[in-house]
Coordinates of C-alpha atoms in Angstrom, one line a residue:
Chain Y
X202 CA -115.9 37.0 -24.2
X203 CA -117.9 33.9 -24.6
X204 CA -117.0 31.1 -27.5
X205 CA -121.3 30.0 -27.1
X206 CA -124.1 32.3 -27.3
X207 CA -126.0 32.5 -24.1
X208 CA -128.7 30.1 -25.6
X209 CA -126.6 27.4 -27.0
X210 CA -124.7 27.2 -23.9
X211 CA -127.2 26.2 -22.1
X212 CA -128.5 23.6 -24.6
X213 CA -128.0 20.0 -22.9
X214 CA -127.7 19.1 -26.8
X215 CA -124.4 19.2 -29.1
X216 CA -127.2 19.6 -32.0
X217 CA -130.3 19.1 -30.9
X218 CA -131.7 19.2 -34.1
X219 CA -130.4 16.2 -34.9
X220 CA -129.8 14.3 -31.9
X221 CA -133.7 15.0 -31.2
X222 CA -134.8 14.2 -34.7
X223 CA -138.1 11.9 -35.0
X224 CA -137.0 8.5 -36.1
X225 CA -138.8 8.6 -39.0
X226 CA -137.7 12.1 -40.4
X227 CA -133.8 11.1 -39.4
X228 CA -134.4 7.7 -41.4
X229 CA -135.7 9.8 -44.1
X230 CA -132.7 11.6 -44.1
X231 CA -130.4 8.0 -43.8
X232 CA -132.3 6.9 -47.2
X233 CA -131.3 10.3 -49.0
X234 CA -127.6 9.6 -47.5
X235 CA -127.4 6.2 -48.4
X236 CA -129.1 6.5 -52.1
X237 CA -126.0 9.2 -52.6
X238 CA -123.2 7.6 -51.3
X239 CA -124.2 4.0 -52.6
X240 CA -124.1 5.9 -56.3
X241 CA -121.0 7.6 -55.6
X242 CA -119.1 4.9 -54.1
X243 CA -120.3 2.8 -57.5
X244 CA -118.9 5.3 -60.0
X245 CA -115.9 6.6 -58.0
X246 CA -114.3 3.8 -56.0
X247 CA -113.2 0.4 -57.7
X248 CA -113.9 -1.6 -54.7
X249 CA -117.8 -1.2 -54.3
X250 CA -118.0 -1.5 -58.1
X251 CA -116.5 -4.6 -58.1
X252 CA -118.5 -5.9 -55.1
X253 CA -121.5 -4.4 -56.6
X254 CA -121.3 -6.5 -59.9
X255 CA -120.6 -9.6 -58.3
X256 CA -123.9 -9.1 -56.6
X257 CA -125.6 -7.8 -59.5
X258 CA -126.8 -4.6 -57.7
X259 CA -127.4 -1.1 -58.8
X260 CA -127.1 2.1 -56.8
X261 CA -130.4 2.5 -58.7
X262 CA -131.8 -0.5 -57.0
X263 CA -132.2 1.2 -53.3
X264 CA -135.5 2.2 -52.6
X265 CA -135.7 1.9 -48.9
X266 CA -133.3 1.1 -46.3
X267 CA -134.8 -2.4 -46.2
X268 CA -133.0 -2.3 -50.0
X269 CA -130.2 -1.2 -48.6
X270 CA -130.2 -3.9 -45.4
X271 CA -131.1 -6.6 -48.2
X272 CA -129.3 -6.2 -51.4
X273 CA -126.3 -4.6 -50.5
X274 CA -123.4 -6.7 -49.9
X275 CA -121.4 -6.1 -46.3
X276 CA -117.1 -5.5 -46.2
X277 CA -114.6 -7.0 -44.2
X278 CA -111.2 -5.6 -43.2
X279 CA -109.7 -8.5 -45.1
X280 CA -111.6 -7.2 -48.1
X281 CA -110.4 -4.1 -48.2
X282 CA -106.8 -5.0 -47.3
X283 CA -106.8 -7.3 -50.5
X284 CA -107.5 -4.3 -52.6
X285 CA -105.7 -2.3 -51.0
X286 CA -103.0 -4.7 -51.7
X287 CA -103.3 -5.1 -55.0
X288 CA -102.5 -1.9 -55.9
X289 CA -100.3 -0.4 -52.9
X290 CA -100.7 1.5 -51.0
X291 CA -104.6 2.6 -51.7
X292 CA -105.7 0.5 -54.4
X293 CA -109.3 0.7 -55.5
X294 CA -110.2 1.4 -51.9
X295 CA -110.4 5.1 -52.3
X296 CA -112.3 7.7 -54.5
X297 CA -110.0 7.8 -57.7
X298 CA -108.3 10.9 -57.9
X299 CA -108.5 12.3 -54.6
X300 CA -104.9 11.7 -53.8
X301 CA -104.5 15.6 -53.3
X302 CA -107.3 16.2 -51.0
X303 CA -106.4 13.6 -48.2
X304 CA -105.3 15.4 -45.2
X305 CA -104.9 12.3 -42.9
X306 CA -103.3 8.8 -43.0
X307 CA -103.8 6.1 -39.9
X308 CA -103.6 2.6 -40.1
X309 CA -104.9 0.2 -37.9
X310 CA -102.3 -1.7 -35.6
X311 CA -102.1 -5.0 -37.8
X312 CA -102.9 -7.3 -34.7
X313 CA -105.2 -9.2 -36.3
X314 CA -103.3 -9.6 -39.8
X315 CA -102.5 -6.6 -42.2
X316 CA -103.0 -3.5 -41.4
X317 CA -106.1 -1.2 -42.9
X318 CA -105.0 1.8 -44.4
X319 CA -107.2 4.8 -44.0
X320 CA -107.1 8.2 -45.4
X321 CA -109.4 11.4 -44.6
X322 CA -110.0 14.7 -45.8
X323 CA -110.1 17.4 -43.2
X324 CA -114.1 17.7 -43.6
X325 CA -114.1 13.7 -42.0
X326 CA -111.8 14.8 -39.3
X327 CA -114.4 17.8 -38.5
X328 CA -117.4 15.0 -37.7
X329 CA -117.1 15.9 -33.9
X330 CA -117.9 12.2 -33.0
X331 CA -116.5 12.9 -29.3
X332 CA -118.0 16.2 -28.7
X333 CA -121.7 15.3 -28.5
X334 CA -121.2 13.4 -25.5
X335 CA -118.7 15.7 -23.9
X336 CA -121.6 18.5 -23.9
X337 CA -124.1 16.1 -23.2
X338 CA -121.9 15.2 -19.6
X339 CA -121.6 19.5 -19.3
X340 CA -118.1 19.7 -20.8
X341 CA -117.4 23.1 -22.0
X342 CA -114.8 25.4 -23.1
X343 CA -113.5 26.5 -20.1
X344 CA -112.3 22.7 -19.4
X345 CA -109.2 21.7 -20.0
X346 CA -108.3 18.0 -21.7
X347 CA -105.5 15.8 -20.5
X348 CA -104.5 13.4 -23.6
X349 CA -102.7 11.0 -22.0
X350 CA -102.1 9.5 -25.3
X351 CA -98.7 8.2 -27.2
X352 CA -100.4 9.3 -30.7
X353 CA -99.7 6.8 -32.6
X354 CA -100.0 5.1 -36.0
X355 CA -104.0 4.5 -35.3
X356 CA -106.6 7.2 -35.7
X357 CA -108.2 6.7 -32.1
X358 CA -107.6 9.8 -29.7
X359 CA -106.6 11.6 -32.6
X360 CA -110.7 12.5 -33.3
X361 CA -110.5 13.4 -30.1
X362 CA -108.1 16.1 -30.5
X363 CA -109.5 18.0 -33.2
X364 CA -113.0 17.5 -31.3
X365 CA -111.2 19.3 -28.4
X366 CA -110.2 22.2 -31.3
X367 CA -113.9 22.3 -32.4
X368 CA -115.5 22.4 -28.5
X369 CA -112.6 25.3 -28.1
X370 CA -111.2 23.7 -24.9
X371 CA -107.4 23.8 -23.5
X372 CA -105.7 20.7 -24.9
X373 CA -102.7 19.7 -22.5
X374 CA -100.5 17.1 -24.9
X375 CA -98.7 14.3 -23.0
X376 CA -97.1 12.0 -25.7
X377 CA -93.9 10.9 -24.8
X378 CA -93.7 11.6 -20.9
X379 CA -93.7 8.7 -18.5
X380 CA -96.7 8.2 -16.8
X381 CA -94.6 10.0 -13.3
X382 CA -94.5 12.9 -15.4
X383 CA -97.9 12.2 -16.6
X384 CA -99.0 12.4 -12.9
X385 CA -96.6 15.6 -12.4
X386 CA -98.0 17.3 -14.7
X387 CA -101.4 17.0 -14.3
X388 CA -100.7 18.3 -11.0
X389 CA -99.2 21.3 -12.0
X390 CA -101.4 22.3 -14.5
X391 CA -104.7 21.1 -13.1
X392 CA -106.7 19.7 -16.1
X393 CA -110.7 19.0 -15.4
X394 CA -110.9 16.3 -18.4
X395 CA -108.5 13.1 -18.4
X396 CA -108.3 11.3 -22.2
X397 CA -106.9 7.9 -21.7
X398 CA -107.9 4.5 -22.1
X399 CA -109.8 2.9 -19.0
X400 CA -106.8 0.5 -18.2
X401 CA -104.3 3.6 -18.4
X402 CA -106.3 6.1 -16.6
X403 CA -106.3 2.8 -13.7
X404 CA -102.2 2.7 -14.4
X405 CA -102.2 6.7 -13.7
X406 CA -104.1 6.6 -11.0
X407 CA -102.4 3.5 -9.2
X408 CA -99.0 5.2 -9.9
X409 CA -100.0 8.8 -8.5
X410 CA -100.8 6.5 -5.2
X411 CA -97.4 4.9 -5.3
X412 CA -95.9 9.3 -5.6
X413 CA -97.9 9.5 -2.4
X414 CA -100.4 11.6 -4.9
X415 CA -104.3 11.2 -3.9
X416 CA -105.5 11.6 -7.5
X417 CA -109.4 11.6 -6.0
X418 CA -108.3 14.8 -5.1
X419 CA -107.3 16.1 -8.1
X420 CA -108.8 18.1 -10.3
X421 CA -110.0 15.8 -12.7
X422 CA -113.7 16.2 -12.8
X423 CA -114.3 13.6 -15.8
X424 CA -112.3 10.5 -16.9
X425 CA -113.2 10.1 -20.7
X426 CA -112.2 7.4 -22.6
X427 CA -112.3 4.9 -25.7
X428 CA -110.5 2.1 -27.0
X429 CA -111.3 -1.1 -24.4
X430 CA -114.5 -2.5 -22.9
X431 CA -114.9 0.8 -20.8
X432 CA -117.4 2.8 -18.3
X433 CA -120.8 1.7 -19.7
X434 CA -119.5 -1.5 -17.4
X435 CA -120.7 -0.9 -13.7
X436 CA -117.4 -2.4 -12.3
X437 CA -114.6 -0.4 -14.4
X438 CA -117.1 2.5 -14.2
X439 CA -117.1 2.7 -10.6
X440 CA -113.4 1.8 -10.2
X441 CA -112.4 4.8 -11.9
X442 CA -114.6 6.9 -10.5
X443 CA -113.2 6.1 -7.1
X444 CA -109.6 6.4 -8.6
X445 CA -110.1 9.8 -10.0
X446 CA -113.1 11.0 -7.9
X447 CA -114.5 11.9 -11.0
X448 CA -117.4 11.4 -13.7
X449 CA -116.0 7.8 -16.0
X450 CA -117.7 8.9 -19.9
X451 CA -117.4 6.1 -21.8
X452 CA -117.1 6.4 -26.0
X453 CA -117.2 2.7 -28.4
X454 CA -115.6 3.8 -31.7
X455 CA -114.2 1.9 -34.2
X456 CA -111.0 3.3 -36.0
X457 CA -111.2 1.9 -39.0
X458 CA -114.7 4.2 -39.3
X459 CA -113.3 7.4 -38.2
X460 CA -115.5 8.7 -35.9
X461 CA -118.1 6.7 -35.8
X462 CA -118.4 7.0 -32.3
X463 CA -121.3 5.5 -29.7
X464 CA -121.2 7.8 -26.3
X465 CA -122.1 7.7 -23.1
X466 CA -126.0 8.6 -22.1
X467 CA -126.1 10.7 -19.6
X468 CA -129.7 9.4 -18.5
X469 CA -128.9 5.8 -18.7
X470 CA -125.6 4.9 -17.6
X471 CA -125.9 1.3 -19.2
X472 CA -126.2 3.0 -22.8
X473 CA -124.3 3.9 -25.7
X474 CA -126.1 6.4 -28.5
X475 CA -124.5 6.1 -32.0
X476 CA -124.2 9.4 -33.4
X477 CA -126.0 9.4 -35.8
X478 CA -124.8 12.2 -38.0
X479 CA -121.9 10.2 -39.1
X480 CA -123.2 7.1 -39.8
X481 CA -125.8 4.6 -40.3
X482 CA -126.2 1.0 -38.4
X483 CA -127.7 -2.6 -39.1
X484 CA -127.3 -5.4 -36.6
X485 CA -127.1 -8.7 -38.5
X486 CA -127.8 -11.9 -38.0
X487 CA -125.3 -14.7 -38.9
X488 CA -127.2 -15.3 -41.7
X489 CA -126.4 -11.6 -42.5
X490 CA -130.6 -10.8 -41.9
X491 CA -131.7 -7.6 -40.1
X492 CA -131.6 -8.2 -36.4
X493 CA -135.1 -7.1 -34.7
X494 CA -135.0 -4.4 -32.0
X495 CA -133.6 -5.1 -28.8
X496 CA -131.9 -8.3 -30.9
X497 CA -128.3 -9.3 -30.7
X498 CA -126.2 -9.7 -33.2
X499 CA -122.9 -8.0 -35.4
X500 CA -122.7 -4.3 -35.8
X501 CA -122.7 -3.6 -39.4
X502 CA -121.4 0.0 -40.1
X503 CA -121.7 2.8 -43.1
X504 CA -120.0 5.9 -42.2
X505 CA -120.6 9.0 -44.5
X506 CA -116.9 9.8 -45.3
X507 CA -115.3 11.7 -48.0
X508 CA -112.1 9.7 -49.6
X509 CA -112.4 6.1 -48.2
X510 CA -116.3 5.6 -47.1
X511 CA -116.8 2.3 -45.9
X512 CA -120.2 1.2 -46.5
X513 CA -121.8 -1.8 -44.9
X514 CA -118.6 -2.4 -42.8
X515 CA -118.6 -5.5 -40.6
X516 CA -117.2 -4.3 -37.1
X517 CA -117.2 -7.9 -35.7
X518 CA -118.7 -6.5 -32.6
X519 CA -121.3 -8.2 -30.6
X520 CA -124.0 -5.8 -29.6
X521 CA -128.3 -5.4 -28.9
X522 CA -129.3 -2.4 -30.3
X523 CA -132.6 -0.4 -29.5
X524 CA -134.4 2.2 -32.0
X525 CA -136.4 3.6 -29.4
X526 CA -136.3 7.0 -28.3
X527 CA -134.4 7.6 -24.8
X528 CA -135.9 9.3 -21.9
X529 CA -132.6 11.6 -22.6
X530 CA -134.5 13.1 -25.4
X531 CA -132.4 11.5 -28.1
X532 CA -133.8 9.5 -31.0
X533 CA -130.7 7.8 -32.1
X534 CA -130.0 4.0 -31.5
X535 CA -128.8 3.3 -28.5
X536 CA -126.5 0.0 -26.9
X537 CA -127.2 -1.3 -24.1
X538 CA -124.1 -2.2 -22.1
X539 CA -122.0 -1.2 -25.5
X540 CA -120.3 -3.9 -27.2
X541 CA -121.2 -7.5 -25.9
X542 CA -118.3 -9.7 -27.4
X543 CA -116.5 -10.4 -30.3
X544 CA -117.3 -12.4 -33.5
X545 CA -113.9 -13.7 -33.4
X546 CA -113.2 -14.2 -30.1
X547 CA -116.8 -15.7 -29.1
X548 CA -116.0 -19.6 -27.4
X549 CA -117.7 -22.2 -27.2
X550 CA -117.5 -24.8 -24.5
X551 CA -119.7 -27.3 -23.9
X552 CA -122.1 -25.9 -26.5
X553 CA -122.0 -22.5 -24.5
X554 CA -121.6 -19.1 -26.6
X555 CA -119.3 -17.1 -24.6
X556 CA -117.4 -13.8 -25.0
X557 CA -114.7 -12.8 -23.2
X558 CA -116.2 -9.5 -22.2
X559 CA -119.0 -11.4 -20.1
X560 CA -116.2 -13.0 -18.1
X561 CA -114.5 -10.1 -17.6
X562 CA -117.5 -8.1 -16.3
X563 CA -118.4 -11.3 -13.4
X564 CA -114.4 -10.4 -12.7
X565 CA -115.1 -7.4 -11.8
X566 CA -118.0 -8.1 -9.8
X567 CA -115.9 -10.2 -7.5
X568 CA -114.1 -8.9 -4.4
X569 CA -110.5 -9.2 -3.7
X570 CA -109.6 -9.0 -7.4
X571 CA -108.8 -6.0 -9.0
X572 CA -109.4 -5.3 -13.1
X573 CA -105.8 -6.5 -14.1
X574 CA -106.9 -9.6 -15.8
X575 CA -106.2 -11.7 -18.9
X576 CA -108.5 -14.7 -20.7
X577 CA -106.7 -17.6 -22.6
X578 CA -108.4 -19.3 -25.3
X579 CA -107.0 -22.4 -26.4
X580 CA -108.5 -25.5 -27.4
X581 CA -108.6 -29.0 -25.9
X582 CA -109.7 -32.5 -26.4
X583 CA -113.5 -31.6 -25.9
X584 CA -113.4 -28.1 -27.4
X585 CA -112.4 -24.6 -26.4
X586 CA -111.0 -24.5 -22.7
X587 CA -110.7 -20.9 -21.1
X588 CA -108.1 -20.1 -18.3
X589 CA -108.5 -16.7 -16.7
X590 CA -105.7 -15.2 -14.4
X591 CA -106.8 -12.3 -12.3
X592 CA -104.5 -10.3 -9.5
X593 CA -105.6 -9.4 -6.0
X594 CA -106.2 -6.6 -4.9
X595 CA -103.0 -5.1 -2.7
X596 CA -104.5 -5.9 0.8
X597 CA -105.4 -9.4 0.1
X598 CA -103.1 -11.6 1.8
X599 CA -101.8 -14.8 -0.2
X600 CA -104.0 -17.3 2.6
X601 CA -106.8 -16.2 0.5
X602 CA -106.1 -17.0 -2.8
X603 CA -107.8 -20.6 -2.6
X604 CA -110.8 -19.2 -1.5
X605 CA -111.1 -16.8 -3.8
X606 CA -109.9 -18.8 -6.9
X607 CA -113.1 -20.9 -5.6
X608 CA -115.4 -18.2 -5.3
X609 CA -114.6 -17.0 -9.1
X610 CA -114.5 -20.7 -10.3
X611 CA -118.3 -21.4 -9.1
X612 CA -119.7 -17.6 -9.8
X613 CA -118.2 -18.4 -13.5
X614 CA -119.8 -21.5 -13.3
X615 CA -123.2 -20.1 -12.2
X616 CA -123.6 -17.1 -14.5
X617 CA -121.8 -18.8 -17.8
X618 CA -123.0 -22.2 -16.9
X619 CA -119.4 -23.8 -18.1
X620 CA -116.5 -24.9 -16.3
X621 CA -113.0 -22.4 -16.4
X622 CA -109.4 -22.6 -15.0
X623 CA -108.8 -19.5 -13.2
X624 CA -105.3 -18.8 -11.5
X625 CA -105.2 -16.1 -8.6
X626 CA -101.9 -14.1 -8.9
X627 CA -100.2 -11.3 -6.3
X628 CA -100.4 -8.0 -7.3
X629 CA -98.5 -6.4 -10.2
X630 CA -97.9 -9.6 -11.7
X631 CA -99.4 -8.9 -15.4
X632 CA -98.4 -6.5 -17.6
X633 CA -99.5 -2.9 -17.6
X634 CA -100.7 -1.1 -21.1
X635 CA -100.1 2.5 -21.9
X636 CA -102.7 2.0 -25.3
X637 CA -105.2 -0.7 -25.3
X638 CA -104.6 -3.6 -22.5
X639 CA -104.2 -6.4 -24.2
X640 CA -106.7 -8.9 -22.2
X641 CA -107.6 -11.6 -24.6
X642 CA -105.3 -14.3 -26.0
X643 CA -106.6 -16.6 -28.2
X644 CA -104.3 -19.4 -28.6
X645 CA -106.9 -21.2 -30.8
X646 CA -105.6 -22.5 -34.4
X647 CA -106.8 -20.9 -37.2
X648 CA -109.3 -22.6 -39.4
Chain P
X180 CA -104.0 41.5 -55.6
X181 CA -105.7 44.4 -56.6
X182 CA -107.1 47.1 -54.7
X183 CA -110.7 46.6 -55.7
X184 CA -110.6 42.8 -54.8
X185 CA -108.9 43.8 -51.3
X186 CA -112.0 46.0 -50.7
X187 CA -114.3 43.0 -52.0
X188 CA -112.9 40.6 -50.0
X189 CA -113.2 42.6 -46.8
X190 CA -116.8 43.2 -47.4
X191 CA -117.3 39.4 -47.9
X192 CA -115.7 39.1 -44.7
X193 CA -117.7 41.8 -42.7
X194 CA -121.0 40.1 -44.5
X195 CA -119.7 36.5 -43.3
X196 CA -119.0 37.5 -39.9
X197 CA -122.7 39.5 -39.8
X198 CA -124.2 36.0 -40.8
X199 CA -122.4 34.4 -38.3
X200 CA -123.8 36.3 -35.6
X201 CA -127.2 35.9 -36.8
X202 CA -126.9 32.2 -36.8
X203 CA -125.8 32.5 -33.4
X204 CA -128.5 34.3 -32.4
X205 CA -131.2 32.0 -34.1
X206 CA -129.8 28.5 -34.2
X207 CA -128.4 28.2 -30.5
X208 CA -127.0 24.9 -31.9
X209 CA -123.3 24.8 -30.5
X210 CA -122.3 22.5 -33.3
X211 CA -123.3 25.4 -35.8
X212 CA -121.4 28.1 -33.6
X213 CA -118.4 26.0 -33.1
X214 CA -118.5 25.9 -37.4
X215 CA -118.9 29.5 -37.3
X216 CA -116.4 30.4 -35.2
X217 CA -114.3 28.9 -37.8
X218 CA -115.3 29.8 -40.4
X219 CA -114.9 33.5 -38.8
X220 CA -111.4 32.6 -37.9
X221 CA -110.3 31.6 -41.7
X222 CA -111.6 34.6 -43.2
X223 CA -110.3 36.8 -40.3
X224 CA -106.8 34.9 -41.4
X225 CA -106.9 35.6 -44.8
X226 CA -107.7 40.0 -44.1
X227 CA -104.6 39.5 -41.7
X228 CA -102.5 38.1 -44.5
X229 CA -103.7 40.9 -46.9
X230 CA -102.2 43.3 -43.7
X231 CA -105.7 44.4 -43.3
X232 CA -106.2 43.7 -39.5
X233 CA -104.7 42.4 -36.7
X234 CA -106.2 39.8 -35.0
X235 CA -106.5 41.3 -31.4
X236 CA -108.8 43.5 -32.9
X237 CA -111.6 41.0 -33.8
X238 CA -111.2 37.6 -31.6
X239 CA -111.1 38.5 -27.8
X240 CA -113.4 42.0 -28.1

């Protein structure tokens, strides 16, 4: 028995009616969306009526998707926890009497302030966000996924799970082992698809080493993950896929969107395509203008969900986005080297803009050092001042660490053009993150 | 439930699962199949809580 036909087996495309649409037909088909849930959002959910007023807009006022860019005001987490606080625990952030149809509850972690509270229907669950680049890397039923995953409070893998249900894959469930009995099991049971964040696949990998386990020789044939600054980077790419011997997918989502997920290309490693069918993007100026194509600026978000649609949804994330078609066959918009920085977490020194991300990747460039790494943000007498700390890599011997603390001092230097503390620690010295690593500390006051 | 609206719903079922095949057959979308195969798997679910079949019979032929 087969789950596919013989035909859609063989497609190289999730849905390649849609992935393949011509931009101007799938923009056609954005409008219609957008017209829909704009007017539903306005008569069903308190929020957008509110916000709506206050900018004297009308669902009836979007004509074209340059209405929409225009008119429409964006929404911030902050926003939405504010309603959502006014009114506990959903406030006027969801459709109004939908209570008995939500089938999910996440919240995000509350890291940066109060958490989001975010309910689902089951039909916003079914998006499939993950599988269209599973299939597009040739991941098919017969594979079997390793969630190496706590499951917790947030939505991430979660998506990923039920996507696993939809492709009709094996699932192999992990929460609660320690990552020995991670490593155990995957040997016994000899999954093909490892789900984890890049930093804990790296923690899996190194401990299998210290078991005397080769994981390379697994039989792990693709590392998918989500969650961090992942594989569309060369450097963490290519350090996983000597860990694991295996294909590194990378996926950007945002939680707070469901799945509005960006995937892997599997014709241009250095790109991310948004699928599409879930929602709809702008890139923004700071000015909150339209950003032209192949411009850099926010990721502004609309997802097409059922109970709690967020539409115009500031992700704070730094990205350039292209509309052009890829040589993949795929018409949606594609990233190019996924999320650039932060909003938030940008610093500037010296009158530089730089994110923490761009530091991170020359890290990983450098030899001797290994992707263990944290940034501090903190500001000084002439402005933000960034220290980086960064462990060796195992055979580099402690008569080395000046040099290399030099090397990394002028190659920051040279690429970012500003001047940064960097301390060279032994291996093992930072901590080590079963979730997301935790690589940015921003020790910056508030304004 | 009544006999009549047994026999109804297994003809629904038996037209539903025809469909499915044909969409199979000229979509070759795996997204679609995937939804089908669900689809195929509720109503399936809903004969075998009526006692009208047992699931071996339809879902690894």
């Amino acid at each position: 028995m087969q789950i596919y036909s013989k035909r859609a087996a063989a497609s190289p495309y999730w849905n390649e009616y849609m992935e393949t649409m011509p931009r101007e037909k799938l923009d056609q088909l954005h409008l219609r969306r957008i017209q829909r849930l704009v007017k539903y959002a306005y008569e069903n959910i308190p929020m957008y009526r509110d916000l709506y007023d206050k900018a004297n807009v009308k669902p009836e006022d979007i004509k074209t998707l340059d209405d929409f860019a225009e008119k429409i005001p964006t929404i911030d987490k902050p926003d939405v926890v504010r309603y959502q606080g006014d009114n506990p625990p959903f406030g006027g952030s969801i459709v109004k009497d939908s209570e008995e149809y939500i089938s999910f509850y996440f919240q995000t972690s509350g890291t940066t302030g109060a958490p989001l509270k975010e309910v689902g229907y089951y039909r916003d669950m079914m998006s499939t966000g993950w599988v269209f680049k599973w299939w597009a890397h040739g991941i098919r039923p017969n594979d079997i996924f390793y969630v190496a995953f706590p499951f917790g409070t947030f939505m991430a893998f979660w998506c990923a799970y039920f996507d696993a249900i939809a492709l009709g894959a094996q699932i192999i469930t992990s929460g609660g082992l320690t990552t020995e009995q991670r490593v155990r099991q995957i040997m016994e049971l000899n999954p093909t698809v490892l789900l984890a964040t890049p930093t804990y696949a790296m923690r899996i990998a190194e401990v299998a080493r210290e078991m005397g386990i080769d994981p390379a020789k697994s039989s792990i044939k693709f590392v998918t993950s989500a969650g961090e600054p992942g594989y569309v980077l060369p450097t963490i790419r290519e350090a996983a896929e000597k860990a694991w011997g295996a294909k590194a997918l990378d996926l950007y989502g945002i939680s707070d969107l469901w799945g509005s997920t960006s995937w892997h290309c599997p014709s241009h490693l250095d790109r991310l395509h948004l699928t599409e069918t879930i929602a709809y993007p702008l890139v923004l100026d700071e000015a909150g203008k339209k950003v032209p194509d192949g411009g850099k600026g926010e990721w502004v978000l609309t997802n097409y969900a059922t109970i709690m649609p967020l539409i115009k949804y500031r992700t704070h994330d730094v990205v350039e986005w292209h509309r052009e078609s890829c040589d993949c066959g795929r018409t949606w918009v594609w990233l190019r080297d996924g999320v650039l920085g932060r909003t938030d977490q940008m610093v500037t020194i010296k009158g530089a803009n730089v994110y923490p991300t761009a530091i991170q990747t020359i890290i990983g460039e450098t030899g001797g050092l290994t992707e263990n790494l944290e940034i501090h943000i903190a500001t000084e007498e002439e402005g933000d001042a960034v220290t980086v700390k960064v462990e060796t890599a195992p055979e580099i011997s402690v008569e080395r660490y000046e040099e290399l603390r030099k090397n990394l001092v002028n190659e920051l230097r040279y690429r970012i053009g500003v001047n940064m503390k960097v301390e060279i620690l032994p291996p093992k010295s930072l901590p080590r993150y079963e979730v997301k690593a935790k690589r940015v500390f921003d020790h910056r006051k508030k304004k | 439930m009544e006999e009549n609206l047994r026999k109804e719903l297994t003809q629904k079922i038996v037209t539903i699962r025809r469909l499915g095949e044909e969409v199979r057959k000229a979509a070759g979308i795996p997204c679609i199949e995937s939804d089908m195969r669900f689809i195929d798997i509720n109503c399936t679910s809903s004969l075998w809580h009526l006692g009208e079949i047992d699931y071996w019979e339809y879902e690894l032929k």
